[in-house]
Coordinates of C-alpha atoms in Angstrom, one line a residue:
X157 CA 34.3 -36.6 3.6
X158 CA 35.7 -37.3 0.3
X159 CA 39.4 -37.2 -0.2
X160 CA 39.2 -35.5 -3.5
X161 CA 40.8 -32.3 -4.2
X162 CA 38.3 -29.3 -5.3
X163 CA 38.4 -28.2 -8.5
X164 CA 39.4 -24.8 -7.5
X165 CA 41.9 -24.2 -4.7
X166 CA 39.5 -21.7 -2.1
X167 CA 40.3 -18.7 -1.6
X168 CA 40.5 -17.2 2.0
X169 CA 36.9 -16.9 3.5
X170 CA 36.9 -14.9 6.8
X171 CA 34.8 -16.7 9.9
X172 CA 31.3 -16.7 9.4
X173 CA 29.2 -14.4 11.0
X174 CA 26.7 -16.3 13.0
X175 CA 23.1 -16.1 12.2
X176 CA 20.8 -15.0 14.7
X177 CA 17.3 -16.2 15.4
X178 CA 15.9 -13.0 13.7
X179 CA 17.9 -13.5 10.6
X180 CA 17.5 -17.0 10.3
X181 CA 13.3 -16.7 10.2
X182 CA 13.4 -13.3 8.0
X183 CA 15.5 -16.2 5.3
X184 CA 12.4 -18.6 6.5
X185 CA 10.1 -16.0 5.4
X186 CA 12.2 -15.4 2.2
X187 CA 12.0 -18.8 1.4
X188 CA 8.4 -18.9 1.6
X189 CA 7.8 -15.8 -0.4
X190 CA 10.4 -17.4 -3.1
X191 CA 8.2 -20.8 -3.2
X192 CA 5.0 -19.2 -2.9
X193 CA 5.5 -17.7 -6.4
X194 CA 4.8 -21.3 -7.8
X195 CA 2.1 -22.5 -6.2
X196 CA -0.2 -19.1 -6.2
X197 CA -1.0 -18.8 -9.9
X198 CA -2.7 -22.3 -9.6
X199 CA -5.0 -20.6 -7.8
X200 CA -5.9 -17.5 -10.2
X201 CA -5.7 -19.9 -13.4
X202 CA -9.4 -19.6 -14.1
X203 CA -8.9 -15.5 -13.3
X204 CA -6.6 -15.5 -16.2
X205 CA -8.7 -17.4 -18.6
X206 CA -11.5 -15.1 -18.3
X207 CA -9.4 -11.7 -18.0
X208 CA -7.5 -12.9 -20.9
X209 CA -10.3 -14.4 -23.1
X210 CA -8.5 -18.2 -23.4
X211 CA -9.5 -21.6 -22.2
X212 CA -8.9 -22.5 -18.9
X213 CA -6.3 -25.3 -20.3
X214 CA -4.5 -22.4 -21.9
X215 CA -4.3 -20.6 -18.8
X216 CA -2.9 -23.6 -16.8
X217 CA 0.3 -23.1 -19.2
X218 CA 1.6 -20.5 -17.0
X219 CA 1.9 -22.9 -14.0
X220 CA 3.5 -25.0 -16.5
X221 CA 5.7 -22.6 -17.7
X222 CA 6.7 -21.4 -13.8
X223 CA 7.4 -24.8 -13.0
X224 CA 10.0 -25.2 -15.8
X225 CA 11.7 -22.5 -15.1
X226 CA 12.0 -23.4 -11.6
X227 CA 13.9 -26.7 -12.7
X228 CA 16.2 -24.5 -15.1
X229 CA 17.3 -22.0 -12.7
X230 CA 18.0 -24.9 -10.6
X231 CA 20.3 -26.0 -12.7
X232 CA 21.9 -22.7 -14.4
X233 CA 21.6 -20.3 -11.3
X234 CA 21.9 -22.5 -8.1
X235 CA 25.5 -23.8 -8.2
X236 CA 26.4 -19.7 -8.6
X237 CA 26.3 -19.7 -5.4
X238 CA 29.5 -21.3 -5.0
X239 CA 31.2 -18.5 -7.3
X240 CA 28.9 -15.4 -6.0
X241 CA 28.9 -13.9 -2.9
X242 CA 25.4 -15.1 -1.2
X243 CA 24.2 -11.5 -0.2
X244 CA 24.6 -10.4 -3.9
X245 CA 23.1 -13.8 -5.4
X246 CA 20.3 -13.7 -3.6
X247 CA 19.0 -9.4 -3.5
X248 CA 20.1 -9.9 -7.4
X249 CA 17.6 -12.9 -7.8
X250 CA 14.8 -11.2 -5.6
X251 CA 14.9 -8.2 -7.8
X252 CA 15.0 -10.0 -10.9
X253 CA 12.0 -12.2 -8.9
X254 CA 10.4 -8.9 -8.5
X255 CA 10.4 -7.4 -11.9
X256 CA 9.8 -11.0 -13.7
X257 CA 6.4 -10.4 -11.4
X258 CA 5.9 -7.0 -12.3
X259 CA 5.6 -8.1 -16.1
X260 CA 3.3 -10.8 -15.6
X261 CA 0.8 -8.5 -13.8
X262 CA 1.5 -6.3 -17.0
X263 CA 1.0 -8.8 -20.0
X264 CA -1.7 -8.0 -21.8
X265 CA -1.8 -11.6 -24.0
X266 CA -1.2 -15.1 -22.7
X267 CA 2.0 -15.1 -24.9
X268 CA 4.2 -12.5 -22.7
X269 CA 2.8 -14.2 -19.5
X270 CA 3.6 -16.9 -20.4
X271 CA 7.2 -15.8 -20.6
X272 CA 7.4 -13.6 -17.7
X273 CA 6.6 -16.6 -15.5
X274 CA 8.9 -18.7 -17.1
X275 CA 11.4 -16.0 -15.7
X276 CA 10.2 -15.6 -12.6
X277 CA 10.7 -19.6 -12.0
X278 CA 14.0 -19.2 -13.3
X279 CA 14.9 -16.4 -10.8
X280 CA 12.6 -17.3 -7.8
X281 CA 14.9 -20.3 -6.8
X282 CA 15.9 -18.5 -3.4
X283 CA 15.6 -20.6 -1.3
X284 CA 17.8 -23.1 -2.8
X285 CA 20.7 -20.5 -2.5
X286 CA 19.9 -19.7 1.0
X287 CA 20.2 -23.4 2.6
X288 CA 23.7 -23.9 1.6
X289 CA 24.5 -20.7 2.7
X290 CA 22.8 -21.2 5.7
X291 CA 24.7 -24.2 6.4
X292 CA 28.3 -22.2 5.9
X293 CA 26.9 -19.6 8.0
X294 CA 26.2 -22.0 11.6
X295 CA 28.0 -24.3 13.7
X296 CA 27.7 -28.0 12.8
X297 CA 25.6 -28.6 15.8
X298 CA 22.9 -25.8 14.7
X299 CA 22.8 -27.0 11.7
X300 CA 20.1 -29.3 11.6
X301 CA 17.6 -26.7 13.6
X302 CA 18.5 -24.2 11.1
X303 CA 17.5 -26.2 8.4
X304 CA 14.6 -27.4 10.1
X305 CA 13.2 -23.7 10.2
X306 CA 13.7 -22.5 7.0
X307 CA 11.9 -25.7 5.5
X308 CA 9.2 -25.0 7.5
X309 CA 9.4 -21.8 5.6
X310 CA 9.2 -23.0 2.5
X311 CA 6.3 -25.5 3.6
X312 CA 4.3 -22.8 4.6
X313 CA 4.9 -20.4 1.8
X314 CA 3.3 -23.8 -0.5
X315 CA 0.4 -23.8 2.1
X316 CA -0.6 -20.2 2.2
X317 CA 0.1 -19.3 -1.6
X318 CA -3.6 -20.9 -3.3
X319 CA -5.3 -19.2 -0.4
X320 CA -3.6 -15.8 -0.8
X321 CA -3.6 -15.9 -4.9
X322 CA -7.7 -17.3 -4.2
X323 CA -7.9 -14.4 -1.9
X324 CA -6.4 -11.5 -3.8
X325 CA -7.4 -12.6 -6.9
X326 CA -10.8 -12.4 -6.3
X327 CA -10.8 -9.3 -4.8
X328 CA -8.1 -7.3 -7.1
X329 CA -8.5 -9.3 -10.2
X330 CA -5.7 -12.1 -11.9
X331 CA -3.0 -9.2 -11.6
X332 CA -3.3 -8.4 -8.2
X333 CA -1.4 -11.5 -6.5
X334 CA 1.7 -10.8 -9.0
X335 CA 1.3 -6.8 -8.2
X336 CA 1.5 -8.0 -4.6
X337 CA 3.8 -10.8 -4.8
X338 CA 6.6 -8.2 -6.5
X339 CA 6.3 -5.4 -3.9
X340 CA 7.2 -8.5 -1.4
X341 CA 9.9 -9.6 -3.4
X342 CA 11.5 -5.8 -3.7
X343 CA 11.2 -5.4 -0.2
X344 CA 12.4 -8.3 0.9
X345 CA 15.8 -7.7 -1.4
X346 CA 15.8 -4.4 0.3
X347 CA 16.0 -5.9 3.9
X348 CA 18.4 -8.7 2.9
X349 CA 21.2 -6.2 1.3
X350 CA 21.3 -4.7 4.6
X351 CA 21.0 -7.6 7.2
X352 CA 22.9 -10.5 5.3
X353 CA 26.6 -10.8 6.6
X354 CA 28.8 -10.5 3.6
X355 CA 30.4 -14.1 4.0
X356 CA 33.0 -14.7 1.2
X357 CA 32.1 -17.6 -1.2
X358 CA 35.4 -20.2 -2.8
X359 CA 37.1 -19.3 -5.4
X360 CA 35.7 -18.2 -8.8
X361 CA 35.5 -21.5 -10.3
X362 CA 34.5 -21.3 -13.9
X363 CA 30.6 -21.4 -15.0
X364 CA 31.2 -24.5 -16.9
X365 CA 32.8 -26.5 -14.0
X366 CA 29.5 -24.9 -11.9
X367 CA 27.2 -26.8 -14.6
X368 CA 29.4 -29.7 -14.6
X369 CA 30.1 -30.3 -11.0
X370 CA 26.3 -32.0 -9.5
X371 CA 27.0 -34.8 -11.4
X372 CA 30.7 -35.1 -10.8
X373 CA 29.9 -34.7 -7.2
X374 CA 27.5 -37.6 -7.4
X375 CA 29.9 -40.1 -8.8
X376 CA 32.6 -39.2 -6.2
X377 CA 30.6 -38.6 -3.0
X378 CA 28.9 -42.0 -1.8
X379 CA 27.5 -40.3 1.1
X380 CA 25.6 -37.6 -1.4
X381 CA 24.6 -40.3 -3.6
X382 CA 22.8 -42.2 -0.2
X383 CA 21.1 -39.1 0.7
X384 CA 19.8 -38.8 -2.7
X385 CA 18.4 -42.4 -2.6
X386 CA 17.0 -42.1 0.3
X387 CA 15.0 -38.6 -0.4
X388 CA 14.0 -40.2 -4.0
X389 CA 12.2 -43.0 -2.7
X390 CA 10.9 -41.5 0.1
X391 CA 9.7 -38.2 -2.1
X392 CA 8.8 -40.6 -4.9
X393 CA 6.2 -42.5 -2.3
X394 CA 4.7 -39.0 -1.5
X395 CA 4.1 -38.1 -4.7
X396 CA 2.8 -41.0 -5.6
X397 CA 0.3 -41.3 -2.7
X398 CA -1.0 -36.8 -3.7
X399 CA -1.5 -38.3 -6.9
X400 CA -3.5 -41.3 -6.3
X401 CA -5.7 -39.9 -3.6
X402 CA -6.6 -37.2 -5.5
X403 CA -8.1 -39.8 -8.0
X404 CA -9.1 -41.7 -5.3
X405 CA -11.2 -39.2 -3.5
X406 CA -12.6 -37.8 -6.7
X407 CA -13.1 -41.4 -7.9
X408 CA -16.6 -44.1 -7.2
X409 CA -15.5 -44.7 -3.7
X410 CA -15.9 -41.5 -1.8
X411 CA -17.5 -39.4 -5.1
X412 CA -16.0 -36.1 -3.3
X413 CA -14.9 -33.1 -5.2
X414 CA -11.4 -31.4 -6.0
X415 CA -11.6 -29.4 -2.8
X416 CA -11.9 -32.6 -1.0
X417 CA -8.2 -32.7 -1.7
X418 CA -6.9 -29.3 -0.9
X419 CA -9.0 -29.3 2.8
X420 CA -6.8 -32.8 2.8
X421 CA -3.5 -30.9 2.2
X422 CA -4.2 -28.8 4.8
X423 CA -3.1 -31.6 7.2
X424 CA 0.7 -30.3 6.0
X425 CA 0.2 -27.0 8.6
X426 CA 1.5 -29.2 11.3
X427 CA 4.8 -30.0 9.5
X428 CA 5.6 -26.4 9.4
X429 CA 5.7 -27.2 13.3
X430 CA 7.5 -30.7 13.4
X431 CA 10.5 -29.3 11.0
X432 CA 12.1 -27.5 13.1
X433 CA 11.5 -30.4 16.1
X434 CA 13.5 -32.7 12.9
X435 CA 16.2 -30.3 12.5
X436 CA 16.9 -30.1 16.5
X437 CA 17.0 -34.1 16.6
X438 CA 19.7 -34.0 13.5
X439 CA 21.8 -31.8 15.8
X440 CA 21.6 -34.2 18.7
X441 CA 20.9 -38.0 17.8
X442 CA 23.1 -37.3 14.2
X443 CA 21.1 -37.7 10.7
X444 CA 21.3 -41.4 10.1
X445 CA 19.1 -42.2 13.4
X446 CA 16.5 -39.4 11.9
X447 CA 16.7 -40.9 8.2
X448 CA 16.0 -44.2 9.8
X449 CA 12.8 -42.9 11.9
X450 CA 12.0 -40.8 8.4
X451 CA 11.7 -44.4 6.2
X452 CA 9.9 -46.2 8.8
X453 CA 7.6 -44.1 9.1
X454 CA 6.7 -44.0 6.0
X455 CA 6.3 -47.5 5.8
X456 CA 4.0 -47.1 8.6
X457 CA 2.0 -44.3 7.0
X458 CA 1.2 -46.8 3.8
X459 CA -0.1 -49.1 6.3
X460 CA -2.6 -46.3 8.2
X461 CA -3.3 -44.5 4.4
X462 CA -4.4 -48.7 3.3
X463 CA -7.5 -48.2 5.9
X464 CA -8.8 -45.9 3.6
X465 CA -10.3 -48.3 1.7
X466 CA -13.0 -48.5 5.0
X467 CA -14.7 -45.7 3.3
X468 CA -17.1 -42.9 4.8
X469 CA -15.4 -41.3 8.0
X470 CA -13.5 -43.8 9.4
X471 CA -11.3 -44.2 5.8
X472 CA -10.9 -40.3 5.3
X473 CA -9.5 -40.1 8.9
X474 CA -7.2 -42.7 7.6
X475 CA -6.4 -40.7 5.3
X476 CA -5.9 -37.7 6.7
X477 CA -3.6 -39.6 9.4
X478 CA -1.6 -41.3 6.7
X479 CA -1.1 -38.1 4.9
X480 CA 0.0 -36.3 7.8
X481 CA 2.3 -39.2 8.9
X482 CA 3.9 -39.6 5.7
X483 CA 4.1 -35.5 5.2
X484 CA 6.5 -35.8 8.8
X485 CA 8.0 -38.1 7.7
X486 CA 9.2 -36.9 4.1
X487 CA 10.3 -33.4 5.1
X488 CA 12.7 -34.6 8.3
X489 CA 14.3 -37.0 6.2
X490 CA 14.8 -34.0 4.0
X491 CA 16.0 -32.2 7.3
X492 CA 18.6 -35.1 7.5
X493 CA 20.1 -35.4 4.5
X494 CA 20.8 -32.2 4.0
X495 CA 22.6 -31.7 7.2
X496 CA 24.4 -34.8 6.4
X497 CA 25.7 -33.6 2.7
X498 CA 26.2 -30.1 3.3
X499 CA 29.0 -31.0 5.5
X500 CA 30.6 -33.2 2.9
X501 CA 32.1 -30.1 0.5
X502 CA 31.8 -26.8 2.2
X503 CA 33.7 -25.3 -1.1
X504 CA 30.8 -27.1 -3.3
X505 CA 27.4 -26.7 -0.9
X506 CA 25.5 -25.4 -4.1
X507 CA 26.5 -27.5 -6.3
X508 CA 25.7 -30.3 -3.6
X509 CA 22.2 -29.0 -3.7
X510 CA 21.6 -28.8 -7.1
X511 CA 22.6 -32.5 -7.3
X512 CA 20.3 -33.3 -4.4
X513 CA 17.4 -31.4 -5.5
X514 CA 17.5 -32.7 -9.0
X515 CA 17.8 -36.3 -7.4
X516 CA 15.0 -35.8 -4.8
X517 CA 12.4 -34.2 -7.7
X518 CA 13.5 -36.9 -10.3
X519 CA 12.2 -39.6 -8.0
X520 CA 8.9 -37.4 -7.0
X521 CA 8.2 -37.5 -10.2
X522 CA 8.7 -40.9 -11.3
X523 CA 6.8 -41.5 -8.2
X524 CA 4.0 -39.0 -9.6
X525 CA 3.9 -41.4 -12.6
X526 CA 3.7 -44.8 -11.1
X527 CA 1.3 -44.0 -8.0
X528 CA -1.4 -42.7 -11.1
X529 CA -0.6 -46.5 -13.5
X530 CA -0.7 -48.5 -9.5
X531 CA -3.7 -46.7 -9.1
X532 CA -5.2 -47.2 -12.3
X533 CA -4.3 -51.2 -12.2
X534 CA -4.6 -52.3 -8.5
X535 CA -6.6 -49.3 -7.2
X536 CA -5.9 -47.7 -3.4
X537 CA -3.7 -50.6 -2.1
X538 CA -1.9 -50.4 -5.7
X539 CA -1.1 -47.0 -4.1
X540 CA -0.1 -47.9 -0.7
X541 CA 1.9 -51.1 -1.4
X542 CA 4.2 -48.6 -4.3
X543 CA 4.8 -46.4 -1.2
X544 CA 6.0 -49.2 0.9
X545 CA 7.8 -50.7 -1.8
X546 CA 9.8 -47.4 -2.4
X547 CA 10.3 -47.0 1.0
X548 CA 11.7 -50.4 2.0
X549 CA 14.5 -49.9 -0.9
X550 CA 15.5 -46.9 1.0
X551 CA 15.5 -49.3 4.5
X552 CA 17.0 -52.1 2.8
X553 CA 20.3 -49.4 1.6
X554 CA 20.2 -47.8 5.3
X555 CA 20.2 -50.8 7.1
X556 CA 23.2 -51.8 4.8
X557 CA 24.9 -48.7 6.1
X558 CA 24.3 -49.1 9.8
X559 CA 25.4 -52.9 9.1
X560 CA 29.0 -51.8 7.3
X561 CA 30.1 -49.2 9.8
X562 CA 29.4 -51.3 12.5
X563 CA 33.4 -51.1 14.2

């Protein structure tokens, strides 16, 4: 822990209440729901364009403009929550959530949808606010399991959200996922004012020393700056290898459609499973021996996704067994280093994961960029070498860690 003084003295918290296994998957479910909201107008784009009367590229804008919310209320709303109460943060940001919703299923041009789902990724960052306050909320060796679970939440609200916004859409028209998605989004604020313990939050430290702290925190806390290496190669590599295969698979070699990829992605349901296995492991082995399994097997999953290039059956089982193996992978090394930073500044957990987060999607998507130019210039193993190459920086720094706090 960093012997650096707060910016703000605290101000007397009172024990926290524990969370009980009820509680903890109604937040998993929240976060979900919170996420969700992202992913499920990818799935109604064309719905729009035709109920709207644009082009389908216009009507891609709105993911566009979700999407940039999301990484503005990152950085404006998240760190709030070490200023405001968590109960209140989070019912305020689900109703806000739900009417945001409730506007984009009543726009009647692309212009106001276009800003009511630029709100609603400003306001649907939940689940962002509900990890740190997860971790202030259980004991240090629940942690991990904790966090396990309400990933797993999050993971499955970006599985299930193109199927339910496919689903609904076609059935109740383009406005009929954001009618629905609201009405879960109110309801879910109603529960949550009621069953949320009202845990006291530090002391009201002032909005621009919120917006200022992430980076402070980065330059002062080695052990937050590690974590964020680690999850930006590692998130980088992933990124890199969804955007090469999807070229890959669409491409001469295996001529298969867009779908080809989503039935792919469904591989991800069994990390919804191995999560919460990751978190239970952080509690008992510590998050250094799960970081190091995390990066190794990653490297390992560049070698297994490399047998693609066999073609027919036996490469898109390699595929699909890379992709899995790398999906594990990723998400408990996320498992671990968040356990390991939210116990560096209990006073400064939001602020933590804004600096994290920001860290973690930076590298995803540099790594977005450079899987598609590997791909272009060396093809498949282009791909799979960049994911190894990421990958070994992040073993190269942890085996420098193990290696200096050797007694």
């Amino acid at each position: 822990m960093s012997s650096h003084a707060p910016s703000a003295a605290p101000a007397r918290r009172a024990e926290p209440a524990p969370l009980s296994r009820r509680l903890v998957l109604l937040l998993a479910l929240t976060c979900g729901v919170a996420v969700g909201n992202l992913y499920f107008p990818q799935a109604v784009g064309p719905l729009v364009a035709d109920g709207l009367g644009v082009s389908p590229g216009a009507a891609a804008l709105v993911v566009t403009a979700a999407q940039f919310g999301y990484a503005a209320g990152n950085f404006l709303l998240v760190p709030l929550g070490d200023r405001v109460p968590h109960r209140t943060l989070i019912v305020v940001l689900l109703v806000l959530t739900g009417v945001g919703l409730l506007a984009a299923a009543g726009s009647p041009a692309l212009p106001p949808l276009l800003g009511a789902s630029a709100f609603v990724g400003i306001t649907t960052v939940v689940a962002q606010v509900i990890a740190p306050m997860a971790a202030g909320l259980v004991a240090e060796e629940r942690r991990g399991a904790v966090l396990g679970t309400l990933l797993s939440g999050s993971i499955g609200g970006i599985l299930l959200a193109r199927a339910f916004g496919g689903v609904v859409g076609e059935r109740l028209g383009w406005r009929g996922p954001y009618v629905v998605s609201a009405v879960a989004a109110l309801a879910l604020a109603i529960v949550l004012a009621a069953a949320l313990p009202a845990a006291m939050t530090p002391a009201r430290v002032p909005y621009r020393a919120l917006l200022a702290g992430p980076p402070r925190l980065l330059r002062r806390e080695p052990e937050l700056r590690r974590s964020c290496l680690y999850q930006a190669t590692v998130f980088g590599g992933f990124q890199a290898v969804w955007t090469g295969v999807a070229l890959y698979l669409t491409g001469p070699e295996y001529r298969l459609g867009a779908s080809a990829v989503g039935v792919l992605a469904l591989a991800g349901v069994v990390t919804m499973a191995s999560t919460p296995v990751a978190g239970r492991l952080v509690d008992r082995r510590g998050a250094d021996a799960v970081n190091l399994a995390a990066i190794a097997g990653t490297i390992a999953s560049a070698g297994v996704l490399a047998l693609g290039v066999a073609g027919g059956a036996a490469g898109l089982a390699a595929l699909a067994a890379g992709t899995l193996l790398l999906d594990v992978a990723m998400q408990a090394g996320m498992v671990a280093n968040q356990a390991r930073v939210f116990a560096l500044r209990p006073d400064a957990r939001s602020r933590i994961n804004t600096a994290y987060m920001t860290c973690a999607f930076l590298g995803g998507s540099t790594g977005s960029l450079l899987g598609a130019r590997a791909h272009a210039a060396f093809g498949w193993p282009g791909v799979c070498g960049l994911v190894a190459a990421l990958a070994s920086v992040a073993l190269a720094r942890h085996l420098h860690h193990l290696w200096s706090s050797r007694p």
